[in-house]
Amino acid sequence: MSSDDEREEKELDLTSSEVVTKYKSAAEIVNKALQLAVSECKLKAKIVDICEKGDAFIREQTGNMYKNVKKKIERGVAFPTCISVNNTVCHFSPLASDETVLEEGDMVKIDMGCHIDGFIAVVAHTIVLQEGPVTGRKADVMAAANTAAEVALRLVRPGKKNQDVSEAIQKVAEAYDCKIVEGVLSHQMKQFVIDGNKVVLSVSNPDTRVEDMEFEENEVYSIDIVTSTGTGDGKPKLLDEKQTTV
């Protein structure tokens, strides 16, 4: 391996300040895009319109960066804006022809991702379309997801293991009498790789095995946690064969 190759290899993690800057810029843009999407979630708003606005904002903001560099830097949407309502778990990013609108009382989950030069920032947020405070089971499930995410963030530290995170978030969900949704994985991210090899399982079960692993310095992870008030075991069901659009 020539020293040039080694240098190329080395520069692609958080030891490089340039990489850190790209992550931070992507994060800043995607957080603003999320605020925009939240502000667009109104009664009778068409889901596809909100998704298009979120993606357009990310494209526009990233397009303004690194314009005059010699080597073209890829940048833009890393994961399309998804608006998943009520018992849809995630990743609903409809086609232009879709007429679905938001209704009073809907629990709306937004997720989206932005990248600069392949360094990815992803965000997600949940809101309920109603006046006044959220109460009852809707409040429980939102608090469970939020608390579980905060606990996970504290445990994704060098030296900790992936099963430490899985066990802790399950305890949090149980405290709110909710379930962690099965099959939702938190992944390590690398340049241009949104689902890396090192994985945190939200729920450990016999069907889904992942390698035990330890978090290490200078790694990047997306923490993805979905909670449910479902009385079952947190297994999502296939209700209708919608086509996959992401």
PDB file of C-alpha atoms in Angstrom:
ATOM      1  CA  MET A   1       0.000   0.000   0.000  1.00  0.00           C
ATOM      2  CA  SER A   2       1.584   3.303  -1.006  1.00  0.00           C
ATOM      3  CA  SER A   3       1.715   6.161   1.464  1.00  0.00           C
ATOM      4  CA  ASP A   4      -0.827   8.007  -0.708  1.00  0.00           C
ATOM      5  CA  ASP A   5      -3.316   5.173  -0.267  1.00  0.00           C
ATOM      6  CA  GLU A   6      -2.669   5.129   3.445  1.00  0.00           C
ATOM      7  CA  ARG A   7      -3.252   8.842   3.639  1.00  0.00           C
ATOM      8  CA  GLU A   8      -6.527   8.444   1.720  1.00  0.00           C
ATOM      9  CA  GLU A   9      -7.632   5.701   4.147  1.00  0.00           C
ATOM     10  CA  LYS A  10      -6.667   7.711   7.202  1.00  0.00           C
ATOM     11  CA  GLU A  11      -8.438  10.907   6.247  1.00  0.00           C
ATOM     12  CA  LEU A  12     -11.892   9.380   6.130  1.00  0.00           C
ATOM     13  CA  ASP A  13     -12.755   9.229   9.808  1.00  0.00           C
ATOM     14  CA  LEU A  14     -13.199  11.762  12.581  1.00  0.00           C
ATOM     15  CA  THR A  15      -9.455  12.179  13.074  1.00  0.00           C
ATOM     16  CA  SER A  16      -9.681  14.542  10.084  1.00  0.00           C
ATOM     17  CA  SER A  17     -11.018  18.002  10.949  1.00  0.00           C
ATOM     18  CA  GLU A  18     -12.296  18.355   7.377  1.00  0.00           C
ATOM     19  CA  VAL A  19     -14.463  15.261   7.830  1.00  0.00           C
ATOM     20  CA  VAL A  20     -15.800  16.598  11.140  1.00  0.00           C
ATOM     21  CA  THR A  21     -16.684  19.889   9.421  1.00  0.00           C
ATOM     22  CA  LYS A  22     -18.589  18.048   6.681  1.00  0.00           C
ATOM     23  CA  TYR A  23     -20.549  16.041   9.263  1.00  0.00           C
ATOM     24  CA  LYS A  24     -21.364  19.200  11.212  1.00  0.00           C
ATOM     25  CA  SER A  25     -22.471  21.075   8.087  1.00  0.00           C
ATOM     26  CA  ALA A  26     -24.678  18.160   7.005  1.00  0.00           C
ATOM     27  CA  ALA A  27     -26.169  18.029  10.511  1.00  0.00           C
ATOM     28  CA  GLU A  28     -26.868  21.760  10.574  1.00  0.00           C
ATOM     29  CA  ILE A  29     -28.678  21.587   7.217  1.00  0.00           C
ATOM     30  CA  VAL A  30     -30.705  18.483   8.055  1.00  0.00           C
ATOM     31  CA  ASN A  31     -31.808  19.923  11.416  1.00  0.00           C
ATOM     32  CA  LYS A  32     -33.073  23.054   9.650  1.00  0.00           C
ATOM     33  CA  ALA A  33     -34.813  20.846   7.068  1.00  0.00           C
ATOM     34  CA  LEU A  34     -36.467  18.980   9.937  1.00  0.00           C
ATOM     35  CA  GLN A  35     -37.737  22.258  11.445  1.00  0.00           C
ATOM     36  CA  LEU A  36     -39.135  23.161   8.030  1.00  0.00           C
ATOM     37  CA  ALA A  37     -40.878  19.784   7.697  1.00  0.00           C
ATOM     38  CA  VAL A  38     -42.357  20.114  11.212  1.00  0.00           C
ATOM     39  CA  SER A  39     -43.694  23.586  10.390  1.00  0.00           C
ATOM     40  CA  GLU A  40     -45.349  22.186   7.230  1.00  0.00           C
ATOM     41  CA  CYS A  41     -47.205  19.437   9.131  1.00  0.00           C
ATOM     42  CA  LYS A  42     -50.671  20.959   9.271  1.00  0.00           C
ATOM     43  CA  LEU A  43     -54.198  19.602   8.972  1.00  0.00           C
ATOM     44  CA  LYS A  44     -55.000  18.402   5.434  1.00  0.00           C
ATOM     45  CA  ALA A  45     -51.404  19.002   4.264  1.00  0.00           C
ATOM     46  CA  LYS A  46     -50.457  16.521   1.554  1.00  0.00           C
ATOM     47  CA  ILE A  47     -47.673  14.238   2.772  1.00  0.00           C
ATOM     48  CA  VAL A  48     -45.954  14.202  -0.614  1.00  0.00           C
ATOM     49  CA  ASP A  49     -45.734  18.027  -0.603  1.00  0.00           C
ATOM     50  CA  ILE A  50     -44.012  18.052   2.785  1.00  0.00           C
ATOM     51  CA  CYS A  51     -41.553  15.372   1.626  1.00  0.00           C
ATOM     52  CA  GLU A  52     -40.761  17.350  -1.521  1.00  0.00           C
ATOM     53  CA  LYS A  53     -40.173  20.553   0.462  1.00  0.00           C
ATOM     54  CA  GLY A  54     -37.798  18.764   2.858  1.00  0.00           C
ATOM     55  CA  ASP A  55     -35.760  17.251   0.021  1.00  0.00           C
ATOM     56  CA  ALA A  56     -35.705  20.526  -1.949  1.00  0.00           C
ATOM     57  CA  PHE A  57     -34.404  22.421   1.097  1.00  0.00           C
ATOM     58  CA  ILE A  58     -31.573  19.917   1.591  1.00  0.00           C
ATOM     59  CA  ARG A  59     -30.636  20.048  -2.108  1.00  0.00           C
ATOM     60  CA  GLU A  60     -30.668  23.842  -2.153  1.00  0.00           C
ATOM     61  CA  GLN A  61     -28.640  24.293   1.041  1.00  0.00           C
ATOM     62  CA  THR A  62     -26.022  21.671   0.163  1.00  0.00           C
ATOM     63  CA  GLY A  63     -25.872  23.042  -3.387  1.00  0.00           C
ATOM     64  CA  ASN A  64     -24.640  26.352  -1.999  1.00  0.00           C
ATOM     65  CA  MET A  65     -21.622  24.692  -0.389  1.00  0.00           C
ATOM     66  CA  TYR A  66     -18.326  23.669  -1.979  1.00  0.00           C
ATOM     67  CA  LYS A  67     -19.343  25.315  -5.246  1.00  0.00           C
ATOM     68  CA  ASN A  68     -15.932  26.556  -6.290  1.00  0.00           C
ATOM     69  CA  VAL A  69     -13.748  23.596  -5.414  1.00  0.00           C
ATOM     70  CA  LYS A  70     -11.558  21.964  -8.073  1.00  0.00           C
ATOM     71  CA  LYS A  71     -12.674  18.427  -7.360  1.00  0.00           C
ATOM     72  CA  LYS A  72     -16.463  18.061  -7.563  1.00  0.00           C
ATOM     73  CA  ILE A  73     -17.895  17.139  -4.156  1.00  0.00           C
ATOM     74  CA  GLU A  74     -21.097  15.126  -4.145  1.00  0.00           C
ATOM     75  CA  ARG A  75     -23.702  16.437  -1.731  1.00  0.00           C
ATOM     76  CA  GLY A  76     -27.439  16.450  -1.176  1.00  0.00           C
ATOM     77  CA  VAL A  77     -30.144  14.096   0.083  1.00  0.00           C
ATOM     78  CA  ALA A  78     -28.742  10.990   1.810  1.00  0.00           C
ATOM     79  CA  PHE A  79     -32.163   9.665   2.791  1.00  0.00           C
ATOM     80  CA  PRO A  80     -35.403  11.069   1.369  1.00  0.00           C
ATOM     81  CA  THR A  81     -37.823  12.899   3.644  1.00  0.00           C
ATOM     82  CA  CYS A  82     -40.295  10.353   5.029  1.00  0.00           C
ATOM     83  CA  ILE A  83     -43.551  11.161   6.802  1.00  0.00           C
ATOM     84  CA  SER A  84     -44.981   8.043   8.453  1.00  0.00           C
ATOM     85  CA  VAL A  85     -48.313   8.382  10.222  1.00  0.00           C
ATOM     86  CA  ASN A  86     -49.768   6.494  13.216  1.00  0.00           C
ATOM     87  CA  ASN A  87     -49.126   2.750  12.921  1.00  0.00           C
ATOM     88  CA  THR A  88     -46.841   3.008   9.879  1.00  0.00           C
ATOM     89  CA  VAL A  89     -43.422   2.301  11.385  1.00  0.00           C
ATOM     90  CA  CYS A  90     -41.225   4.383   9.091  1.00  0.00           C
ATOM     91  CA  HIS A  91     -39.969   5.173   5.573  1.00  0.00           C
ATOM     92  CA  PHE A  92     -43.195   6.410   3.987  1.00  0.00           C
ATOM     93  CA  SER A  93     -41.973   8.647   1.158  1.00  0.00           C
ATOM     94  CA  PRO A  94     -44.831   8.617  -1.335  1.00  0.00           C
ATOM     95  CA  LEU A  95     -44.782   9.044  -5.103  1.00  0.00           C
ATOM     96  CA  ALA A  96     -45.924  12.348  -6.607  1.00  0.00           C
ATOM     97  CA  SER A  97     -49.364  10.931  -7.383  1.00  0.00           C
ATOM     98  CA  ASP A  98     -50.095  10.049  -3.737  1.00  0.00           C
ATOM     99  CA  GLU A  99     -53.038  12.011  -2.265  1.00  0.00           C
ATOM    100  CA  THR A 100     -52.621  11.095   1.437  1.00  0.00           C
ATOM    101  CA  VAL A 101     -53.147  14.060   3.781  1.00  0.00           C
ATOM    102  CA  LEU A 102     -52.550  14.644   7.486  1.00  0.00           C
ATOM    103  CA  GLU A 103     -55.562  14.544   9.813  1.00  0.00           C
ATOM    104  CA  GLU A 104     -56.386  15.834  13.302  1.00  0.00           C
ATOM    105  CA  GLY A 105     -54.789  13.679  16.019  1.00  0.00           C
ATOM    106  CA  ASP A 106     -52.303  11.985  13.647  1.00  0.00           C
ATOM    107  CA  MET A 107     -49.016  10.936  15.173  1.00  0.00           C
ATOM    108  CA  VAL A 108     -46.498  11.997  12.563  1.00  0.00           C
ATOM    109  CA  LYS A 109     -42.963  10.611  12.355  1.00  0.00           C
ATOM    110  CA  ILE A 110     -40.523  12.521  10.189  1.00  0.00           C
ATOM    111  CA  ASP A 111     -37.131  11.185   9.140  1.00  0.00           C
ATOM    112  CA  MET A 112     -34.592  12.475   6.637  1.00  0.00           C
ATOM    113  CA  GLY A 113     -30.882  12.527   5.847  1.00  0.00           C
ATOM    114  CA  CYS A 114     -28.340  14.883   4.293  1.00  0.00           C
ATOM    115  CA  HIS A 115     -24.761  14.294   3.187  1.00  0.00           C
ATOM    116  CA  ILE A 116     -21.764  16.333   2.164  1.00  0.00           C
ATOM    117  CA  ASP A 117     -19.095  14.372   0.306  1.00  0.00           C
ATOM    118  CA  GLY A 118     -20.750  11.176   1.520  1.00  0.00           C
ATOM    119  CA  PHE A 119     -20.574  12.118   5.226  1.00  0.00           C
ATOM    120  CA  ILE A 120     -24.133  11.609   6.432  1.00  0.00           C
ATOM    121  CA  ALA A 121     -26.327  13.202   9.079  1.00  0.00           C
ATOM    122  CA  VAL A 122     -29.768  11.690   9.708  1.00  0.00           C
ATOM    123  CA  VAL A 123     -32.538  13.045  11.939  1.00  0.00           C
ATOM    124  CA  ALA A 124     -36.017  12.039  13.021  1.00  0.00           C
ATOM    125  CA  HIS A 125     -38.768  13.596  15.107  1.00  0.00           C
ATOM    126  CA  THR A 126     -42.336  12.815  16.174  1.00  0.00           C
ATOM    127  CA  ILE A 127     -45.238  15.233  16.556  1.00  0.00           C
ATOM    128  CA  VAL A 128     -48.977  14.890  17.148  1.00  0.00           C
ATOM    129  CA  LEU A 129     -51.316  17.097  15.136  1.00  0.00           C
ATOM    130  CA  GLN A 130     -53.480  18.606  17.843  1.00  0.00           C
ATOM    131  CA  GLU A 131     -53.950  21.698  19.962  1.00  0.00           C
ATOM    132  CA  GLY A 132     -52.660  21.545  23.527  1.00  0.00           C
ATOM    133  CA  PRO A 133     -50.462  18.996  25.268  1.00  0.00           C
ATOM    134  CA  VAL A 134     -50.259  15.359  24.192  1.00  0.00           C
ATOM    135  CA  THR A 135     -51.627  12.969  26.841  1.00  0.00           C
ATOM    136  CA  GLY A 136     -52.380   9.278  27.379  1.00  0.00           C
ATOM    137  CA  ARG A 137     -50.726   6.496  25.384  1.00  0.00           C
ATOM    138  CA  LYS A 138     -49.522   8.882  22.678  1.00  0.00           C
ATOM    139  CA  ALA A 139     -47.575  10.763  25.330  1.00  0.00           C
ATOM    140  CA  ASP A 140     -46.229   7.500  26.772  1.00  0.00           C
ATOM    141  CA  VAL A 141     -44.902   6.233  23.474  1.00  0.00           C
ATOM    142  CA  MET A 142     -43.275   9.558  22.570  1.00  0.00           C
ATOM    143  CA  ALA A 143     -41.641   9.857  25.981  1.00  0.00           C
ATOM    144  CA  ALA A 144     -40.448   6.241  25.716  1.00  0.00           C
ATOM    145  CA  ALA A 145     -38.783   6.868  22.343  1.00  0.00           C
ATOM    146  CA  ASN A 146     -37.240  10.136  23.469  1.00  0.00           C
ATOM    147  CA  THR A 147     -35.898   8.747  26.752  1.00  0.00           C
ATOM    148  CA  ALA A 148     -34.618   5.595  25.042  1.00  0.00           C
ATOM    149  CA  ALA A 149     -32.751   7.735  22.505  1.00  0.00           C
ATOM    150  CA  GLU A 150     -31.152   9.814  25.263  1.00  0.00           C
ATOM    151  CA  VAL A 151     -30.089   6.674  27.117  1.00  0.00           C
ATOM    152  CA  ALA A 152     -28.669   5.185  23.909  1.00  0.00           C
ATOM    153  CA  LEU A 153     -26.683   8.352  23.211  1.00  0.00           C
ATOM    154  CA  ARG A 154     -25.049   8.086  26.625  1.00  0.00           C
ATOM    155  CA  LEU A 155     -24.140   4.439  26.033  1.00  0.00           C
ATOM    156  CA  VAL A 156     -22.686   4.803  22.543  1.00  0.00           C
ATOM    157  CA  ARG A 157     -19.221   5.445  23.919  1.00  0.00           C
ATOM    158  CA  PRO A 158     -15.839   3.816  23.288  1.00  0.00           C
ATOM    159  CA  GLY A 159     -15.604   0.603  25.317  1.00  0.00           C
ATOM    160  CA  LYS A 160     -19.359   0.042  25.583  1.00  0.00           C
ATOM    161  CA  LYS A 161     -20.977  -2.829  23.667  1.00  0.00           C
ATOM    162  CA  ASN A 162     -23.963  -2.940  21.348  1.00  0.00           C
ATOM    163  CA  GLN A 163     -25.922  -5.231  23.674  1.00  0.00           C
ATOM    164  CA  ASP A 164     -25.535  -2.649  26.498  1.00  0.00           C
ATOM    165  CA  VAL A 165     -27.607  -0.292  24.358  1.00  0.00           C
ATOM    166  CA  SER A 166     -30.210  -2.903  23.355  1.00  0.00           C
ATOM    167  CA  GLU A 167     -30.813  -3.938  26.985  1.00  0.00           C
ATOM    168  CA  ALA A 168     -31.058  -0.369  28.253  1.00  0.00           C
ATOM    169  CA  ILE A 169     -33.557   0.852  25.664  1.00  0.00           C
ATOM    170  CA  GLN A 170     -35.795  -2.158  26.239  1.00  0.00           C
ATOM    171  CA  LYS A 171     -35.902  -1.333  29.972  1.00  0.00           C
ATOM    172  CA  VAL A 172     -36.852   2.255  29.181  1.00  0.00           C
ATOM    173  CA  ALA A 173     -39.707   1.158  26.902  1.00  0.00           C
ATOM    174  CA  GLU A 174     -40.992  -1.249  29.557  1.00  0.00           C
ATOM    175  CA  ALA A 175     -41.069   1.553  32.119  1.00  0.00           C
ATOM    176  CA  TYR A 176     -43.579   3.355  29.884  1.00  0.00           C
ATOM    177  CA  ASP A 177     -45.482   0.122  29.223  1.00  0.00           C
ATOM    178  CA  CYS A 178     -44.411   0.292  25.588  1.00  0.00           C
ATOM    179  CA  LYS A 179     -42.419  -1.976  23.266  1.00  0.00           C
ATOM    180  CA  ILE A 180     -39.340  -1.298  21.209  1.00  0.00           C
ATOM    181  CA  VAL A 181     -40.257  -2.112  17.605  1.00  0.00           C
ATOM    182  CA  GLU A 182     -38.407  -5.120  16.284  1.00  0.00           C
ATOM    183  CA  GLY A 183     -36.253  -4.983  13.192  1.00  0.00           C
ATOM    184  CA  VAL A 184     -35.220  -1.344  13.618  1.00  0.00           C
ATOM    185  CA  LEU A 185     -31.428  -1.264  13.582  1.00  0.00           C
ATOM    186  CA  SER A 186     -28.942   1.442  14.513  1.00  0.00           C
ATOM    187  CA  HIS A 187     -25.956   1.316  12.166  1.00  0.00           C
ATOM    188  CA  GLN A 188     -22.438   2.591  12.017  1.00  0.00           C
ATOM    189  CA  MET A 189     -22.092   5.105   9.179  1.00  0.00           C
ATOM    190  CA  LYS A 190     -19.075   5.659   6.958  1.00  0.00           C
ATOM    191  CA  GLN A 191     -18.438   7.785   3.902  1.00  0.00           C
ATOM    192  CA  PHE A 192     -21.266   7.014   1.428  1.00  0.00           C
ATOM    193  CA  VAL A 193     -22.401   4.096   3.659  1.00  0.00           C
ATOM    194  CA  ILE A 194     -25.620   4.704   5.610  1.00  0.00           C
ATOM    195  CA  ASP A 195     -25.955   1.110   6.916  1.00  0.00           C
ATOM    196  CA  GLY A 196     -22.465   0.016   7.986  1.00  0.00           C
ATOM    197  CA  ASN A 197     -21.444  -3.403   9.298  1.00  0.00           C
ATOM    198  CA  LYS A 198     -21.445  -2.594  13.008  1.00  0.00           C
ATOM    199  CA  VAL A 199     -25.040  -2.742  14.194  1.00  0.00           C
ATOM    200  CA  VAL A 200     -27.071  -2.160  17.355  1.00  0.00           C
ATOM    201  CA  LEU A 201     -30.165  -4.341  17.495  1.00  0.00           C
ATOM    202  CA  SER A 202     -33.151  -2.636  19.070  1.00  0.00           C
ATOM    203  CA  VAL A 203     -34.609  -5.949  20.230  1.00  0.00           C
ATOM    204  CA  SER A 204     -32.603  -9.129  20.471  1.00  0.00           C
ATOM    205  CA  ASN A 205     -34.537 -12.191  19.342  1.00  0.00           C
ATOM    206  CA  PRO A 206     -33.691 -15.601  17.879  1.00  0.00           C
ATOM    207  CA  ASP A 207     -34.523 -14.550  14.291  1.00  0.00           C
ATOM    208  CA  THR A 208     -32.214 -11.553  14.181  1.00  0.00           C
ATOM    209  CA  ARG A 209     -28.661 -12.141  15.281  1.00  0.00           C
ATOM    210  CA  VAL A 210     -26.027  -9.461  15.044  1.00  0.00           C
ATOM    211  CA  GLU A 211     -22.345  -9.694  15.851  1.00  0.00           C
ATOM    212  CA  ASP A 212     -21.436  -8.561  19.350  1.00  0.00           C
ATOM    213  CA  MET A 213     -19.234  -5.515  19.002  1.00  0.00           C
ATOM    214  CA  GLU A 214     -17.667  -2.692  20.946  1.00  0.00           C
ATOM    215  CA  PHE A 215     -17.911   0.977  20.035  1.00  0.00           C
ATOM    216  CA  GLU A 216     -14.567   2.519  19.175  1.00  0.00           C
ATOM    217  CA  GLU A 217     -13.238   6.046  18.991  1.00  0.00           C
ATOM    218  CA  ASN A 218     -13.820   8.094  15.835  1.00  0.00           C
ATOM    219  CA  GLU A 219     -16.790   6.011  14.700  1.00  0.00           C
ATOM    220  CA  VAL A 220     -20.134   7.496  13.646  1.00  0.00           C
ATOM    221  CA  TYR A 221     -23.514   5.903  14.384  1.00  0.00           C
ATOM    222  CA  SER A 222     -27.106   6.725  13.588  1.00  0.00           C
ATOM    223  CA  ILE A 223     -29.309   5.867  16.568  1.00  0.00           C
ATOM    224  CA  ASP A 224     -32.661   4.623  15.300  1.00  0.00           C
ATOM    225  CA  ILE A 225     -35.305   3.795  17.898  1.00  0.00           C
ATOM    226  CA  VAL A 226     -39.011   3.214  17.322  1.00  0.00           C
ATOM    227  CA  THR A 227     -41.397   2.495  20.205  1.00  0.00           C
ATOM    228  CA  SER A 228     -44.940   1.203  20.032  1.00  0.00           C
ATOM    229  CA  THR A 229     -48.003   0.980  22.277  1.00  0.00           C
ATOM    230  CA  GLY A 230     -48.813  -2.349  20.607  1.00  0.00           C
ATOM    231  CA  THR A 231     -49.789  -5.098  23.021  1.00  0.00           C
ATOM    232  CA  GLY A 232     -47.880  -7.736  21.036  1.00  0.00           C
ATOM    233  CA  ASP A 233     -44.144  -8.305  21.082  1.00  0.00           C
ATOM    234  CA  GLY A 234     -43.189  -5.244  19.060  1.00  0.00           C
ATOM    235  CA  LYS A 235     -43.237  -7.130  15.759  1.00  0.00           C
ATOM    236  CA  PRO A 236     -44.480  -4.930  12.906  1.00  0.00           C
ATOM    237  CA  LYS A 237     -47.153  -6.516  10.686  1.00  0.00           C
ATOM    238  CA  LEU A 238     -47.537  -6.204   6.944  1.00  0.00           C
ATOM    239  CA  LEU A 239     -51.015  -4.725   6.499  1.00  0.00           C
ATOM    240  CA  ASP A 240     -50.961  -4.006   2.791  1.00  0.00           C
ATOM    241  CA  GLU A 241     -48.378  -4.449   0.070  1.00  0.00           C
ATOM    242  CA  LYS A 242     -47.453  -0.819  -0.514  1.00  0.00           C
ATOM    243  CA  GLN A 243     -44.667  -0.456  -3.003  1.00  0.00           C
ATOM    244  CA  THR A 244     -41.278   0.513  -1.653  1.00  0.00           C
ATOM    245  CA  THR A 245     -40.433   4.038  -2.744  1.00  0.00           C
ATOM    246  CA  VAL A 246     -37.275   4.900  -0.784  1.00  0.00           C
TER     247      VAL A 246
END
